[in-house]
PDB file of C-alpha atoms in Angstrom:
ATOM      1  CA  SER A   1      68.758  -8.424  -7.090  1.00 92.00           C
ATOM      2  CA  TYR A   2      65.243  -9.023  -8.405  1.00 97.00           C
ATOM      3  CA  ASP A   3      63.807 -11.221 -11.166  1.00 97.00           C
ATOM      4  CA  VAL A   4      61.255  -8.536 -11.948  1.00 97.00           C
ATOM      5  CA  VAL A   5      60.790  -4.803 -11.262  1.00 97.00           C
ATOM      6  CA  PHE A   6      57.159  -3.789 -11.969  1.00 96.00           C
ATOM      7  CA  HIS A   7      55.333  -0.472 -11.973  1.00 94.00           C
ATOM      8  CA  VAL A   8      52.123   0.949 -13.406  1.00 92.00           C
ATOM      9  CA  ASP A   9      51.447   4.545 -14.461  1.00 88.00           C
ATOM     10  CA  LEU A  10      54.606   6.017 -12.998  1.00 91.00           C
ATOM     11  CA  LEU A  11      56.865   6.692 -15.943  1.00 93.00           C
ATOM     12  CA  SER A  12      54.930   9.897 -16.742  1.00 91.00           C
ATOM     13  CA  HIS A  13      55.559  11.220 -13.195  1.00 91.00           C
ATOM     14  CA  PHE A  14      59.415  10.988 -12.849  1.00 92.00           C
ATOM     15  CA  PRO A  15      61.335  14.189 -13.199  1.00 92.00           C
ATOM     16  CA  ASP A  16      64.182  12.268 -14.992  1.00 96.00           C
ATOM     17  CA  PRO A  17      62.714   8.998 -16.540  1.00 96.00           C
ATOM     18  CA  ILE A  18      65.879   7.933 -18.006  1.00 97.00           C
ATOM     19  CA  ARG A  19      67.650   8.070 -14.524  1.00 97.00           C
ATOM     20  CA  ALA A  20      64.605   6.338 -12.973  1.00 97.00           C
ATOM     21  CA  LEU A  21      64.715   3.500 -15.523  1.00 97.00           C
ATOM     22  CA  LYS A  22      68.415   3.102 -14.985  1.00 97.00           C
ATOM     23  CA  ALA A  23      67.935   2.879 -11.371  1.00 97.00           C
ATOM     24  CA  MET A  24      65.191   0.089 -11.865  1.00 97.00           C
ATOM     25  CA  ALA A  25      67.394  -1.842 -14.130  1.00 97.00           C
ATOM     26  CA  SER A  26      70.163  -1.715 -11.607  1.00 97.00           C
ATOM     27  CA  LEU A  27      68.058  -3.704  -9.322  1.00 97.00           C
ATOM     28  CA  LEU A  28      67.510  -6.594 -11.783  1.00 97.00           C
ATOM     29  CA  ARG A  29      69.571  -9.841 -11.406  1.00 96.00           C
ATOM     30  CA  PRO A  30      71.111 -11.143 -14.742  1.00 95.00           C
ATOM     31  CA  GLY A  31      68.148 -12.283 -16.895  1.00 95.00           C
ATOM     32  CA  GLY A  32      65.662 -10.168 -14.975  1.00 97.00           C
ATOM     33  CA  VAL A  33      63.071  -8.049 -16.590  1.00 97.00           C
ATOM     34  CA  LEU A  34      61.448  -4.586 -16.142  1.00 98.00           C
ATOM     35  CA  CYS A  35      57.691  -4.510 -16.603  1.00 97.00           C
ATOM     36  CA  PHE A  36      55.520  -1.459 -16.718  1.00 96.00           C
ATOM     37  CA  GLU A  37      52.340   0.022 -18.093  1.00 94.00           C
ATOM     38  CA  VAL A  38      52.435   3.642 -19.419  1.00 93.00           C
ATOM     39  CA  GLY A  39      49.703   5.682 -21.091  1.00 87.00           C
ATOM     40  CA  ILE A  40      50.229   6.684 -24.692  1.00 85.00           C
ATOM     41  CA  PHE A  41      48.869  10.260 -24.942  1.00 81.00           C
ATOM     42  CA  ALA A  42      51.487  12.083 -27.177  1.00 80.00           C
ATOM     43  CA  GLY A  43      50.480  13.175 -30.599  1.00 75.00           C
ATOM     44  CA  LEU A  44      46.796  12.906 -30.157  1.00 75.00           C
ATOM     45  CA  SER A  45      44.602  15.070 -32.291  1.00 74.00           C
ATOM     46  CA  PRO A  46      43.515  18.241 -30.484  1.00 75.00           C
ATOM     47  CA  ARG A  47      39.865  16.937 -30.688  1.00 75.00           C
ATOM     48  CA  TRP A  48      40.763  14.193 -28.019  1.00 72.00           C
ATOM     49  CA  TYR A  49      42.224  16.898 -25.677  1.00 70.00           C
ATOM     50  CA  ARG A  50      38.962  18.922 -26.017  1.00 71.00           C
ATOM     51  CA  TRP A  51      37.039  15.738 -25.170  1.00 67.00           C
ATOM     52  CA  ILE A  52      39.269  14.499 -22.442  1.00 65.00           C
ATOM     53  CA  GLY A  53      39.996  17.814 -20.754  1.00 63.00           C
ATOM     54  CA  ARG A  54      43.098  18.213 -18.753  1.00 62.00           C
ATOM     55  CA  LEU A  55      45.356  15.202 -18.504  1.00 65.00           C
ATOM     56  CA  GLY A  56      46.693  15.804 -15.023  1.00 66.00           C
ATOM     57  CA  TYR A  57      49.515  18.473 -15.622  1.00 67.00           C
ATOM     58  CA  PRO A  58      51.550  19.078 -13.541  1.00 72.00           C
ATOM     59  CA  GLN A  59      51.472  15.639 -11.895  1.00 76.00           C
ATOM     60  CA  HIS A  60      51.970  14.156 -15.344  1.00 78.00           C
ATOM     61  CA  ARG A  61      55.299  15.497 -16.489  1.00 81.00           C
ATOM     62  CA  TRP A  62      55.612  13.580 -19.668  1.00 86.00           C
ATOM     63  CA  PHE A  63      53.351  12.309 -22.415  1.00 85.00           C
ATOM     64  CA  TYR A  64      54.700   9.462 -24.602  1.00 90.00           C
ATOM     65  CA  SER A  65      54.226   7.985 -27.906  1.00 90.00           C
ATOM     66  CA  GLU A  66      55.237   4.345 -28.662  1.00 91.00           C
ATOM     67  CA  ALA A  67      58.429   5.549 -30.456  1.00 93.00           C
ATOM     68  CA  ALA A  68      59.291   7.736 -27.571  1.00 94.00           C
ATOM     69  CA  ILE A  69      59.076   4.673 -25.135  1.00 96.00           C
ATOM     70  CA  HIS A  70      61.538   2.756 -27.455  1.00 96.00           C
ATOM     71  CA  GLN A  71      63.874   5.686 -27.579  1.00 96.00           C
ATOM     72  CA  LEU A  72      63.655   6.225 -23.735  1.00 96.00           C
ATOM     73  CA  LEU A  73      64.437   2.569 -23.090  1.00 97.00           C
ATOM     74  CA  ASP A  74      67.291   2.719 -25.529  1.00 97.00           C
ATOM     75  CA  ARG A  75      68.834   5.658 -23.837  1.00 97.00           C
ATOM     76  CA  ALA A  76      68.418   3.928 -20.438  1.00 97.00           C
ATOM     77  CA  GLY A  77      70.285   0.936 -21.659  1.00 97.00           C
ATOM     78  CA  LEU A  78      67.234  -1.264 -22.087  1.00 98.00           C
ATOM     79  CA  LYS A  79      65.640  -3.133 -25.045  1.00 96.00           C
ATOM     80  CA  VAL A  80      61.950  -3.912 -25.461  1.00 96.00           C
ATOM     81  CA  ASP A  81      61.261  -7.554 -25.179  1.00 97.00           C
ATOM     82  CA  ALA A  82      57.480  -7.282 -25.688  1.00 96.00           C
ATOM     83  CA  MET A  83      54.777  -4.699 -25.899  1.00 95.00           C
ATOM     84  CA  LYS A  84      51.012  -5.213 -25.550  1.00 93.00           C
ATOM     85  CA  ARG A  85      48.492  -2.439 -26.424  1.00 91.00           C
ATOM     86  CA  PHE A  86      45.201  -1.664 -24.696  1.00 90.00           C
ATOM     87  CA  GLY A  87      42.857   0.704 -26.396  1.00 88.00           C
ATOM     88  CA  LEU A  88      41.576   3.214 -23.806  1.00 83.00           C
ATOM     89  CA  PHE A  89      38.713   4.516 -25.774  1.00 81.00           C
ATOM     90  CA  PRO A  90      35.906   2.771 -23.927  1.00 83.00           C
ATOM     91  CA  ALA A  91      37.520   3.397 -20.479  1.00 82.00           C
ATOM     92  CA  THR A  92      38.220   7.075 -21.405  1.00 78.00           C
ATOM     93  CA  ILE A  93      34.642   7.610 -22.292  1.00 77.00           C
ATOM     94  CA  LEU A  94      33.455   6.149 -18.844  1.00 79.00           C
ATOM     95  CA  SER A  95      36.006   8.325 -16.936  1.00 76.00           C
ATOM     96  CA  THR A  96      35.383  11.481 -18.891  1.00 72.00           C
ATOM     97  CA  VAL A  97      31.673  11.212 -18.590  1.00 73.00           C
ATOM     98  CA  GLY A  98      32.040  10.190 -14.790  1.00 68.00           C
ATOM     99  CA  ASN A  99      34.468  13.016 -14.032  1.00 64.00           C
ATOM    100  CA  ARG A 100      32.348  15.551 -15.715  1.00 64.00           C
ATOM    101  CA  PHE A 101      28.904  14.557 -14.422  1.00 63.00           C
ATOM    102  CA  LEU A 102      29.396  12.491 -11.341  1.00 59.00           C
ATOM    103  CA  ARG A 103      32.343  13.847  -9.322  1.00 55.00           C
ATOM    104  CA  SER A 104      35.788  15.506  -9.813  1.00 50.00           C
ATOM    105  CA  PRO A 105      38.920  13.419  -9.279  1.00 51.00           C
ATOM    106  CA  GLU A 106      39.532  15.496  -6.057  1.00 53.00           C
ATOM    107  CA  ASP A 107      36.332  13.953  -4.602  1.00 54.00           C
ATOM    108  CA  LYS A 108      37.722  10.533  -4.188  1.00 57.00           C
ATOM    109  CA  PRO A 109      36.976   9.125  -0.662  1.00 58.00           C
ATOM    110  CA  ARG A 110      40.005   9.530   1.743  1.00 61.00           C
ATOM    111  CA  GLY A 111      40.697   7.759   4.960  1.00 63.00           C
ATOM    112  CA  ARG A 112      41.823   9.464   8.163  1.00 67.00           C
ATOM    113  CA  ASP A 113      45.452   9.129   7.056  1.00 70.00           C
ATOM    114  CA  GLY A 114      44.695  11.004   3.853  1.00 66.00           C
ATOM    115  CA  ARG A 115      45.179   7.960   1.744  1.00 66.00           C
ATOM    116  CA  PRO A 116      42.564   6.641  -0.711  1.00 63.00           C
ATOM    117  CA  ALA A 117      39.783   4.835   1.192  1.00 63.00           C
ATOM    118  CA  PRO A 118      38.873   1.227   0.232  1.00 60.00           C
ATOM    119  CA  THR A 119      36.585   1.287  -2.764  1.00 60.00           C
ATOM    120  CA  ARG A 120      33.017   0.471  -1.803  1.00 66.00           C
ATOM    121  CA  GLY A 121      29.583   0.702  -3.272  1.00 73.00           C
ATOM    122  CA  LEU A 122      29.529   2.795  -6.416  1.00 73.00           C
ATOM    123  CA  ASN A 123      33.068   3.353  -6.431  1.00 73.00           C
ATOM    124  CA  LYS A 124      33.894  -0.326  -6.406  1.00 80.00           C
ATOM    125  CA  ILE A 125      31.537  -0.926  -9.381  1.00 82.00           C
ATOM    126  CA  TYR A 126      33.223   2.060 -11.154  1.00 79.00           C
ATOM    127  CA  SER A 127      36.635   0.490 -10.551  1.00 80.00           C
ATOM    128  CA  ARG A 128      35.591  -2.939 -11.771  1.00 86.00           C
ATOM    129  CA  LEU A 129      34.024  -1.434 -14.803  1.00 87.00           C
ATOM    130  CA  GLN A 130      37.174   0.474 -15.546  1.00 84.00           C
ATOM    131  CA  TYR A 131      39.233  -2.627 -15.267  1.00 85.00           C
ATOM    132  CA  LEU A 132      36.793  -4.458 -17.583  1.00 90.00           C
ATOM    133  CA  LEU A 133      36.915  -1.657 -20.224  1.00 87.00           C
ATOM    134  CA  ARG A 134      40.663  -0.994 -19.904  1.00 85.00           C
ATOM    135  CA  TYR A 135      42.156  -4.630 -19.940  1.00 87.00           C
ATOM    136  CA  ARG A 136      39.506  -7.114 -21.029  1.00 89.00           C
ATOM    137  CA  ILE A 137      37.765  -5.050 -23.830  1.00 90.00           C
ATOM    138  CA  GLY A 138      40.798  -2.692 -24.345  1.00 88.00           C
ATOM    139  CA  ALA A 139      42.894  -5.617 -25.358  1.00 90.00           C
ATOM    140  CA  PHE A 140      40.779  -5.898 -28.459  1.00 91.00           C
ATOM    141  CA  VAL A 141      40.191  -2.188 -29.219  1.00 85.00           C
ATOM    142  CA  PRO A 142      42.459  -0.698 -31.790  1.00 82.00           C
ATOM    143  CA  PRO A 143      44.863   1.897 -30.456  1.00 71.00           C
ATOM    144  CA  VAL A 144      42.971   4.854 -31.805  1.00 76.00           C
ATOM    145  CA  GLY A 145      43.284   7.826 -29.588  1.00 78.00           C
ATOM    146  CA  PRO A 146      44.658   7.305 -26.166  1.00 81.00           C
ATOM    147  CA  HIS A 147      45.885   3.826 -25.299  1.00 85.00           C
ATOM    148  CA  ALA A 148      48.269   2.264 -22.939  1.00 90.00           C
ATOM    149  CA  VAL A 149      51.144  -0.221 -23.437  1.00 92.00           C
ATOM    150  CA  PHE A 150      52.353  -2.869 -21.237  1.00 95.00           C
ATOM    151  CA  VAL A 151      56.158  -3.223 -21.769  1.00 97.00           C
ATOM    152  CA  THR A 152      58.620  -5.809 -20.862  1.00 97.00           C
ATOM    153  CA  ALA A 153      62.244  -4.803 -21.213  1.00 97.00           C
ATOM    154  CA  SER A 154      65.521  -6.103 -20.200  1.00 97.00           C
ATOM    155  CA  PRO A 155      69.110  -4.659 -20.137  1.00 97.00           C
ATOM    156  CA  LYS A 156      70.954  -4.648 -23.379  1.00 94.00           C
ATOM    157  CA  SER A 157      73.703  -7.377 -23.505  1.00 81.00           C
TER     158      SER A 157
END
């Protein structure tokens, strides 16, 4: 049993997110919490999709709204304890411009084993700038357009 089960940007990739959430919840000790971050991309204006381009289908199987997250957790036997929003507008602009004009996502440096190489040079600067825009500035940006939520949830009593 664990006090905390944590994941970032995985919920959109599971074939059966309810089953995955139930499996994670089964790992929690009494009083434990499930913490995760998920992008909120459902229900965006078509203008956003024209600007952003493809959102990673088929690797992203699901796009969520905040209401859908609440429903999903409810169906998995969990309740939302807290939810923190991060506006992705500044980070989305950087990544969209970077991907369109600098490189494609497939151009990420890889090590000999095929895994992503450690970030160095411009990639390291880009990663740090993404962090700053997503979490430090994004914490104050209204959730207009794409945003992410950090959720803490616990099993229903």
